[in-house]
mmCIF file of C-alpha atoms and ligand atoms in Angstrom:
data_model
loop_
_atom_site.group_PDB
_atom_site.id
_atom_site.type_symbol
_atom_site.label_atom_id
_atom_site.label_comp_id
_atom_site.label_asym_id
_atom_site.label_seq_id
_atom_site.Cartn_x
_atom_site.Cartn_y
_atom_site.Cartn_z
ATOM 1 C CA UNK W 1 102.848 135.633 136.262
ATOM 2 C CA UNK W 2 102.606 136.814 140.062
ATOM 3 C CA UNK W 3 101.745 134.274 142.574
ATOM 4 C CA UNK W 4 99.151 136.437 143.581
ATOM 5 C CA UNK W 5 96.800 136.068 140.347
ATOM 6 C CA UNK W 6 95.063 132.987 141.497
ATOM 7 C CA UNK W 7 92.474 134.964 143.444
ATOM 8 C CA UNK W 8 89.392 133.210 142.606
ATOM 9 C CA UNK W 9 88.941 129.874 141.560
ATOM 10 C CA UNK W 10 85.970 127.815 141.102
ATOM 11 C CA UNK W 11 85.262 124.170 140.839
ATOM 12 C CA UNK W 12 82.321 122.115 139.355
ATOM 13 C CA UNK W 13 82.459 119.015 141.334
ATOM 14 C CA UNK W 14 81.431 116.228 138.508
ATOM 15 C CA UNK W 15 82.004 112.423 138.414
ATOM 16 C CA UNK W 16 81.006 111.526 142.232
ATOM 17 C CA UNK W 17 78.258 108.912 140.704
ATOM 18 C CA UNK W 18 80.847 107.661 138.483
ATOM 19 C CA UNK W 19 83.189 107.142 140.980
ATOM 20 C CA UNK W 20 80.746 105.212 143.175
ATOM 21 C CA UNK W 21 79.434 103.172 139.761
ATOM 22 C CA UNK W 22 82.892 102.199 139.276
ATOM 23 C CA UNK W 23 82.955 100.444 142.180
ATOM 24 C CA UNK W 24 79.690 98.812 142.725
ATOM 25 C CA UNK W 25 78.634 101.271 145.404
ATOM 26 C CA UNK W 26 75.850 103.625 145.991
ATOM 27 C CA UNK W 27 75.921 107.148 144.069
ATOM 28 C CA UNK W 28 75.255 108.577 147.860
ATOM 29 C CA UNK W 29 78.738 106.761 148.964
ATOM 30 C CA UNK W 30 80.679 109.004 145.742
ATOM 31 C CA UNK W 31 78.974 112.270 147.425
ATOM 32 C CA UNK W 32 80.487 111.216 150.702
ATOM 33 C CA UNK W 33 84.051 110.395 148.651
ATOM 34 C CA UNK W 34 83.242 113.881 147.171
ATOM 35 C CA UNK W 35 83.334 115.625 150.594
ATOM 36 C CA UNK W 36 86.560 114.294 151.633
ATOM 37 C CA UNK W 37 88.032 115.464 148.138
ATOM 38 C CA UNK W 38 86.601 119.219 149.140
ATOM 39 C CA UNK W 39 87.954 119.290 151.792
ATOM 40 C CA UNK W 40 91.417 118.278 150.196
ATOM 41 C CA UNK W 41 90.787 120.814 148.036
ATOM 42 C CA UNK W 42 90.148 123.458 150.819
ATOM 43 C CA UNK W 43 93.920 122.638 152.145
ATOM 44 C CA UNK W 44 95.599 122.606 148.868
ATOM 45 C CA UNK W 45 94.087 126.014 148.007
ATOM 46 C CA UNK W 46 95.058 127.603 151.137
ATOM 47 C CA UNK W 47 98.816 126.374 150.454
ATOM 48 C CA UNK W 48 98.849 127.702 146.771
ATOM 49 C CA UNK W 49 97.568 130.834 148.487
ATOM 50 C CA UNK W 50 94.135 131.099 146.899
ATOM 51 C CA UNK W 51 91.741 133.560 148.946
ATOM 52 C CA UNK W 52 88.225 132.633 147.108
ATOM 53 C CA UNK W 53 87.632 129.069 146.566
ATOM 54 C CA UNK W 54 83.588 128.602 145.331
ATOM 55 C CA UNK W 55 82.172 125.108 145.158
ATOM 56 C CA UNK W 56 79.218 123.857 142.730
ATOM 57 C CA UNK W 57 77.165 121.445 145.675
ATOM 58 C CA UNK W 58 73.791 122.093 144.290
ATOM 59 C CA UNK W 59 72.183 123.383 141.428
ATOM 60 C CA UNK W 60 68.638 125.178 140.723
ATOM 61 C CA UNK W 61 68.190 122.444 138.602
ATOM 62 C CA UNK W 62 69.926 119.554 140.634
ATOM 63 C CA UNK W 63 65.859 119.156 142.408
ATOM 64 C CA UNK W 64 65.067 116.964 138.840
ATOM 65 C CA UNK W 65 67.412 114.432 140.682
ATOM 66 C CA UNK W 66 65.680 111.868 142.372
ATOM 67 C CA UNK W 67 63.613 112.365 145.415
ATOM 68 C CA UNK W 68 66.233 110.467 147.487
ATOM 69 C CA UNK W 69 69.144 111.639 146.239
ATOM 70 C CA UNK W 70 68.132 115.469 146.305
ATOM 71 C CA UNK W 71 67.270 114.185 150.307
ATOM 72 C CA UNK W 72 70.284 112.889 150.676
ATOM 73 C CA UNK W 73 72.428 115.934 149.364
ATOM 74 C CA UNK W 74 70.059 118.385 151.469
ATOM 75 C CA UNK W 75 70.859 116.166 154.724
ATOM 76 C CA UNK W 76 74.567 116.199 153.749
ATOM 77 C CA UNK W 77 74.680 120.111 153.895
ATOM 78 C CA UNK W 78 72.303 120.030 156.741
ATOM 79 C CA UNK W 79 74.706 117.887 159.212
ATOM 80 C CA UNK W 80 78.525 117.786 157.371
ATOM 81 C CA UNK W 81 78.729 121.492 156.991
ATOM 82 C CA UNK W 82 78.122 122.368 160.547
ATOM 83 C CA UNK W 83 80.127 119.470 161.529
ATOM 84 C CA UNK W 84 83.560 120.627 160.339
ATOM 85 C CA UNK W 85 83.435 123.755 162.288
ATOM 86 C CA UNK W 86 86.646 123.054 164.081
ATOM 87 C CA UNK W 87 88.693 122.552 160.350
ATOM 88 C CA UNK W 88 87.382 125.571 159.585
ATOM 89 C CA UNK W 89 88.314 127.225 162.575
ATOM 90 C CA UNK W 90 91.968 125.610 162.615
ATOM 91 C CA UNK W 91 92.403 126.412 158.965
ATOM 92 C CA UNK W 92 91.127 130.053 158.769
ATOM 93 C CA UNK W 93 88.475 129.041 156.660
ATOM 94 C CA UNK W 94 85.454 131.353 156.550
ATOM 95 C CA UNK W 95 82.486 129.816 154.908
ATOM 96 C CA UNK W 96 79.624 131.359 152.708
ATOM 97 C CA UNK W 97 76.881 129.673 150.942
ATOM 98 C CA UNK W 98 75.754 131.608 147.824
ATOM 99 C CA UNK W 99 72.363 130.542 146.204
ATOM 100 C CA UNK W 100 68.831 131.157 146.521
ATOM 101 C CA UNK W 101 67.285 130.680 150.188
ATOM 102 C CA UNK W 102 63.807 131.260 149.185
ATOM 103 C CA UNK W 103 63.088 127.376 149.342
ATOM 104 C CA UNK W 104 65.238 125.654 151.428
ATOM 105 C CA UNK W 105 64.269 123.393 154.426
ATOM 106 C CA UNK W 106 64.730 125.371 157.565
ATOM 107 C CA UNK W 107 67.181 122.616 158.920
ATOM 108 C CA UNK W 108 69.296 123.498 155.792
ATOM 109 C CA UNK W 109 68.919 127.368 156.282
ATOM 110 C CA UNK W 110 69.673 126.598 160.120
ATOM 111 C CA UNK W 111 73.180 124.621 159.457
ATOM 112 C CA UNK W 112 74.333 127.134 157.016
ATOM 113 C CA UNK W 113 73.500 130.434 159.182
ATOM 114 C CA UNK W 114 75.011 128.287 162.058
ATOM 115 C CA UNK W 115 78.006 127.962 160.192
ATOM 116 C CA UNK W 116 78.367 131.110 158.401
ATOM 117 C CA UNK W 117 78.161 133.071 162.089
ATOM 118 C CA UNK W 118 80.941 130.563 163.656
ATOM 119 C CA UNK W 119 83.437 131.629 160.589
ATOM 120 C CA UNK W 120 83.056 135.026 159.791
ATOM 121 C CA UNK W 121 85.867 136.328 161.589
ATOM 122 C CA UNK W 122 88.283 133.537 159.415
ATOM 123 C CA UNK W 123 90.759 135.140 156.946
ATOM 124 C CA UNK W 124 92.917 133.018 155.218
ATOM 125 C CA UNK W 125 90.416 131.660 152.826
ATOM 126 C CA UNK W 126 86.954 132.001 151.709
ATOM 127 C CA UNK W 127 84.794 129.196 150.998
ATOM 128 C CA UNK W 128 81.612 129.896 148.850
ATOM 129 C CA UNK W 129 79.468 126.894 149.160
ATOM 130 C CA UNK W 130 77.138 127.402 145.990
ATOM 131 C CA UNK W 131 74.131 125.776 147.547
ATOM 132 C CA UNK W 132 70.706 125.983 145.613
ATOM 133 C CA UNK W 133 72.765 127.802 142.988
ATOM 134 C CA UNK W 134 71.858 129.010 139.488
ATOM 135 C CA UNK W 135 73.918 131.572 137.638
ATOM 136 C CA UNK W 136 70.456 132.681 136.038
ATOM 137 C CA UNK W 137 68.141 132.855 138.956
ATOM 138 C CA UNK W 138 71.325 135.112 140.949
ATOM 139 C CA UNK W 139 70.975 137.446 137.956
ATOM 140 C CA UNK W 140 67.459 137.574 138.191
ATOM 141 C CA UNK W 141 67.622 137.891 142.160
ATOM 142 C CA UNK W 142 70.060 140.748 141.460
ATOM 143 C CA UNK W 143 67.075 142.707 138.732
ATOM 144 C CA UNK W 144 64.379 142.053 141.112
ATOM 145 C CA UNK W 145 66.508 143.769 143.705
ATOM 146 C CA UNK W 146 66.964 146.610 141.520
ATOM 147 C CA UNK W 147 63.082 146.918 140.436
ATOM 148 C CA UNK W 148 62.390 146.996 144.500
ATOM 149 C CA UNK W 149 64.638 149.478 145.261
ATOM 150 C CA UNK W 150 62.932 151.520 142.352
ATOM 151 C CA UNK W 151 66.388 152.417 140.422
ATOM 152 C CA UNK W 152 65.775 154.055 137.520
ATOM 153 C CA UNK W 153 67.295 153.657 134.106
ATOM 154 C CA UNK W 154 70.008 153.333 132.766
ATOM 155 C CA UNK W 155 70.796 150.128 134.770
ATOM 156 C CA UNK W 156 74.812 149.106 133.730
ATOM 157 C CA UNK W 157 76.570 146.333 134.348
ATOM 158 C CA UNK W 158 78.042 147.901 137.597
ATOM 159 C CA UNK W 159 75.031 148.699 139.278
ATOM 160 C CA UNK W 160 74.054 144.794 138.521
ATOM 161 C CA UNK W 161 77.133 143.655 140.399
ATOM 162 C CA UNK W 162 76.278 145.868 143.238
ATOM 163 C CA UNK W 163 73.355 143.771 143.491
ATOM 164 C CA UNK W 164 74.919 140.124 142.684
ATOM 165 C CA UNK W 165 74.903 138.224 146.239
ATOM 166 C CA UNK W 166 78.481 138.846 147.990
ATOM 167 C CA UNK W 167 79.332 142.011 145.914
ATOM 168 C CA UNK W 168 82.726 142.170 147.873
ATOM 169 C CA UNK W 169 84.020 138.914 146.445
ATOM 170 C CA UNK W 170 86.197 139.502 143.222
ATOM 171 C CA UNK W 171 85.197 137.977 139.681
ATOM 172 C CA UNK W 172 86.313 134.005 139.646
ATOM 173 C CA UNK W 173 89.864 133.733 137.804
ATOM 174 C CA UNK W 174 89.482 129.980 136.532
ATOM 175 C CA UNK W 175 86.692 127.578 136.297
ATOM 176 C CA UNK W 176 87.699 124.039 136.558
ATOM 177 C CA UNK W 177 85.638 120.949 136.225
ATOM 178 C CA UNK W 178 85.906 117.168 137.091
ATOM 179 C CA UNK W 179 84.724 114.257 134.725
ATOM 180 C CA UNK W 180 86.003 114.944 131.601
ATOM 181 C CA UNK W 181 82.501 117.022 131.118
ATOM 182 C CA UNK W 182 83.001 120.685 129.105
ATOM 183 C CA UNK W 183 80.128 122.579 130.234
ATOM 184 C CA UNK W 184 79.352 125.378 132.341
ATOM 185 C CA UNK W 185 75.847 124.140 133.715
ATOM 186 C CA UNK W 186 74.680 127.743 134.950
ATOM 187 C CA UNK W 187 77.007 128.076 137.620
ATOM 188 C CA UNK W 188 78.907 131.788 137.779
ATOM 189 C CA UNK W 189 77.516 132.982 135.086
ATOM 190 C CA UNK W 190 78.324 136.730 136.041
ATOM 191 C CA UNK W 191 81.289 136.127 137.314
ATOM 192 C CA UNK W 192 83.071 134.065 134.657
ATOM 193 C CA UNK W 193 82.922 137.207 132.253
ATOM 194 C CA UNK W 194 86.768 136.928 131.623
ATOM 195 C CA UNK W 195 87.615 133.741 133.751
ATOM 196 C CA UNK W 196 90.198 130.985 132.336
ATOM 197 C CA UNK W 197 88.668 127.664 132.095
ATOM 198 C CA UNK W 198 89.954 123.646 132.413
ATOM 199 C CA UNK W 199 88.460 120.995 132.079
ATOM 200 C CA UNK W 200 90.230 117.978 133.920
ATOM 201 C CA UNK W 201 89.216 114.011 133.356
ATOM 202 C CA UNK W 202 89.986 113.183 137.027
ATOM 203 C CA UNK W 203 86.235 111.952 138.618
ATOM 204 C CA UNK W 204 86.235 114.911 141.773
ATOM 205 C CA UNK W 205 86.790 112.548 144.277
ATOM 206 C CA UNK W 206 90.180 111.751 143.332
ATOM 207 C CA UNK W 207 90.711 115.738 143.780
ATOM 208 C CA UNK W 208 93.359 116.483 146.423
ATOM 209 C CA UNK W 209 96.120 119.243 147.293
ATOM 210 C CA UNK W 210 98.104 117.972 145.002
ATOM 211 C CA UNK W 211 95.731 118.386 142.011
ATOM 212 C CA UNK W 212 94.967 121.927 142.907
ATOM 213 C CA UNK W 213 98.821 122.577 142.557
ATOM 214 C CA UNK W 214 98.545 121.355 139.076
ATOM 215 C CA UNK W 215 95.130 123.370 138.147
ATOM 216 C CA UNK W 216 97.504 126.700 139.935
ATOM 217 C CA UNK W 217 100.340 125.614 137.416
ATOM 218 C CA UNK W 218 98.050 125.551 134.335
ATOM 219 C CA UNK W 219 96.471 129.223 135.365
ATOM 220 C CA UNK W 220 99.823 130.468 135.144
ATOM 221 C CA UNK W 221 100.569 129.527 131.762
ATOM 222 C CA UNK W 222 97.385 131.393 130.751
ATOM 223 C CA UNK W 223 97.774 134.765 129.308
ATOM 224 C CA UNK W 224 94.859 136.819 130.439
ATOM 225 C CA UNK W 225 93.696 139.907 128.352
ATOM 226 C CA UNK W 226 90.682 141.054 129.718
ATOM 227 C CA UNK W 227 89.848 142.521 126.228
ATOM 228 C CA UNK W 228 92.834 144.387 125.730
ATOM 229 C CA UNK W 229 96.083 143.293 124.062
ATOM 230 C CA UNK W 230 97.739 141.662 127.119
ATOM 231 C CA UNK W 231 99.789 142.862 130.105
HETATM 232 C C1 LIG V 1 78.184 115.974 140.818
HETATM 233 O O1 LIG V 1 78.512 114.619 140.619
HETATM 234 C C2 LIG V 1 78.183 116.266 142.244
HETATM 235 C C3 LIG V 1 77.133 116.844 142.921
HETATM 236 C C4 LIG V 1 75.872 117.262 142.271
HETATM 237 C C5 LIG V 1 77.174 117.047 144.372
HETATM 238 C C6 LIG V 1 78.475 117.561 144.910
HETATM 239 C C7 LIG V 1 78.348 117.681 146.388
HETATM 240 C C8 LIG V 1 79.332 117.380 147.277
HETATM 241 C C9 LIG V 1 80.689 116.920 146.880
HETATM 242 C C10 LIG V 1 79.076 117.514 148.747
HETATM 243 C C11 LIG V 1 78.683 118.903 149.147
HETATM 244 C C12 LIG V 1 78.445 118.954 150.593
HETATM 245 C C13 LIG V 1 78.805 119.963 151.421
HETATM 246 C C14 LIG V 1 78.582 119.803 152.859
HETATM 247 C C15 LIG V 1 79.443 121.189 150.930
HETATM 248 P P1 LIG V 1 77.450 113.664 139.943
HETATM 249 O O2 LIG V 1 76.622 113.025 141.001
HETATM 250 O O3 LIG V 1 76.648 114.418 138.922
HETATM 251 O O4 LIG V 1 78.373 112.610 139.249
HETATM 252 P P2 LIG V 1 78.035 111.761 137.925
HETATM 253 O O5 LIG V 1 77.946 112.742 136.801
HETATM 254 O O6 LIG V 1 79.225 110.843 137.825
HETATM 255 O O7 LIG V 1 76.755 111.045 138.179
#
């Protein structure tokens, strides 16, 4: 399989409370384990030449946590993410967050536009930081679009992607997730139409370049058909 086929991929970032049970330390103390694994994931995607890398942070549904820890993942966004700016400038990393800004604090909406401005011109990599993110609620932000800008029926599939949030970034090629867990838990739902799937046991903050060469590896021993009988 070319090199080149790893466009896309996408991680679910599981097992960061695990990882801090495990040792007798505050879930908040796995998220901040969890950050340094990102960003070891950031480098070893750039090296295996991936040019989308989207990252599960948040879900629509993550605000049933508790009050605390939803505070404490809203302050992490809020200072880390404007923090790295100089990685990301180093690295060529340009970084989007993808999820519904309707109700976020303005000191969250602040860090990410201050962010997303400093690293547009970047080019080597993408980083989609799905942030307040529910595969569901971008569909439905994609319809209600569609019903504002009064277009009529028939409304097809493409005319829904026009209107998915970043319609320039390319369907997601594999889906991988930490913590032994098998699910998708609403994130790309869109996306993943014909996306490969693994599902690792590794808790995410033991993530690091070297792991990402092993999730490349596995891609390439996928045959992909899109429907069809097969290249
Ligand atoms: C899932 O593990 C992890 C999350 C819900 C949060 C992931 C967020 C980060 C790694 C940091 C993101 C920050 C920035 C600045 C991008 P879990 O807590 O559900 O783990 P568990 O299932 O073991 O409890």
């Amino acid at each position: 399989m070319d090199d080149k086929d790893l466009i896309h991929l996408g991680i679910i970032m599981d097992g960061n409370g695990r990882w801090a049970s495990a040792r007798n330390l505050p879930r908040t103390a796995g998220h901040l384990e969890g950050l340094k694994a990102l960003r070891k994931c950031i480098l070893g995607s750039i090296s295996n030449n991936i040019k989308f890398l989207s990252l599960y942070a948040f879900s629509t549904e993550n605000w049933k946590r508790p009050d605390q820890e939803v505070k404490y993942l809203l302050n992490l966004v809020a200072t880390k993410l404007p923090a790295e700016l100089k990685f990301y400038n180093t690295n060529g990393i340009r970084i989007l967050v993808r999820g519904d800004s309707s109700n976020i604090p303005p000191k969250v909406a602040a860090a990410i536009k201050k962010t997303e401005d400093a690293t547009e011109n970047n080019s080597t990599i993408t980083v989609i930081i799905c942030f307040n993110y529910g595969g569901q609620n971008e569909i439905a932000r994609a319809v209600n679009e569609i019903i504002e800008e009064k277009i009529q029926a028939p409304i097809t599939p493409e005319i829904i992607r026009k209107h998915i949030q970043y319609p320039f970034v390319p369907p997601v090629d594999m889906i991988v997730r930490s913590a032994g867990e098998k699910r998708l838990s609403n994130f790309l739902l869109w996306e993943s139409a014909y996306s490969e799937f693994g599902f690792y046991d590794k808790l995410f903050p033991e993530w690091n370049e070297d792991f990402i060469k092993v999730i490349k590896n596995d891609f390439q021993k996928r045959t992909r058909k899109f429907g069809g009988l097969g290249k």
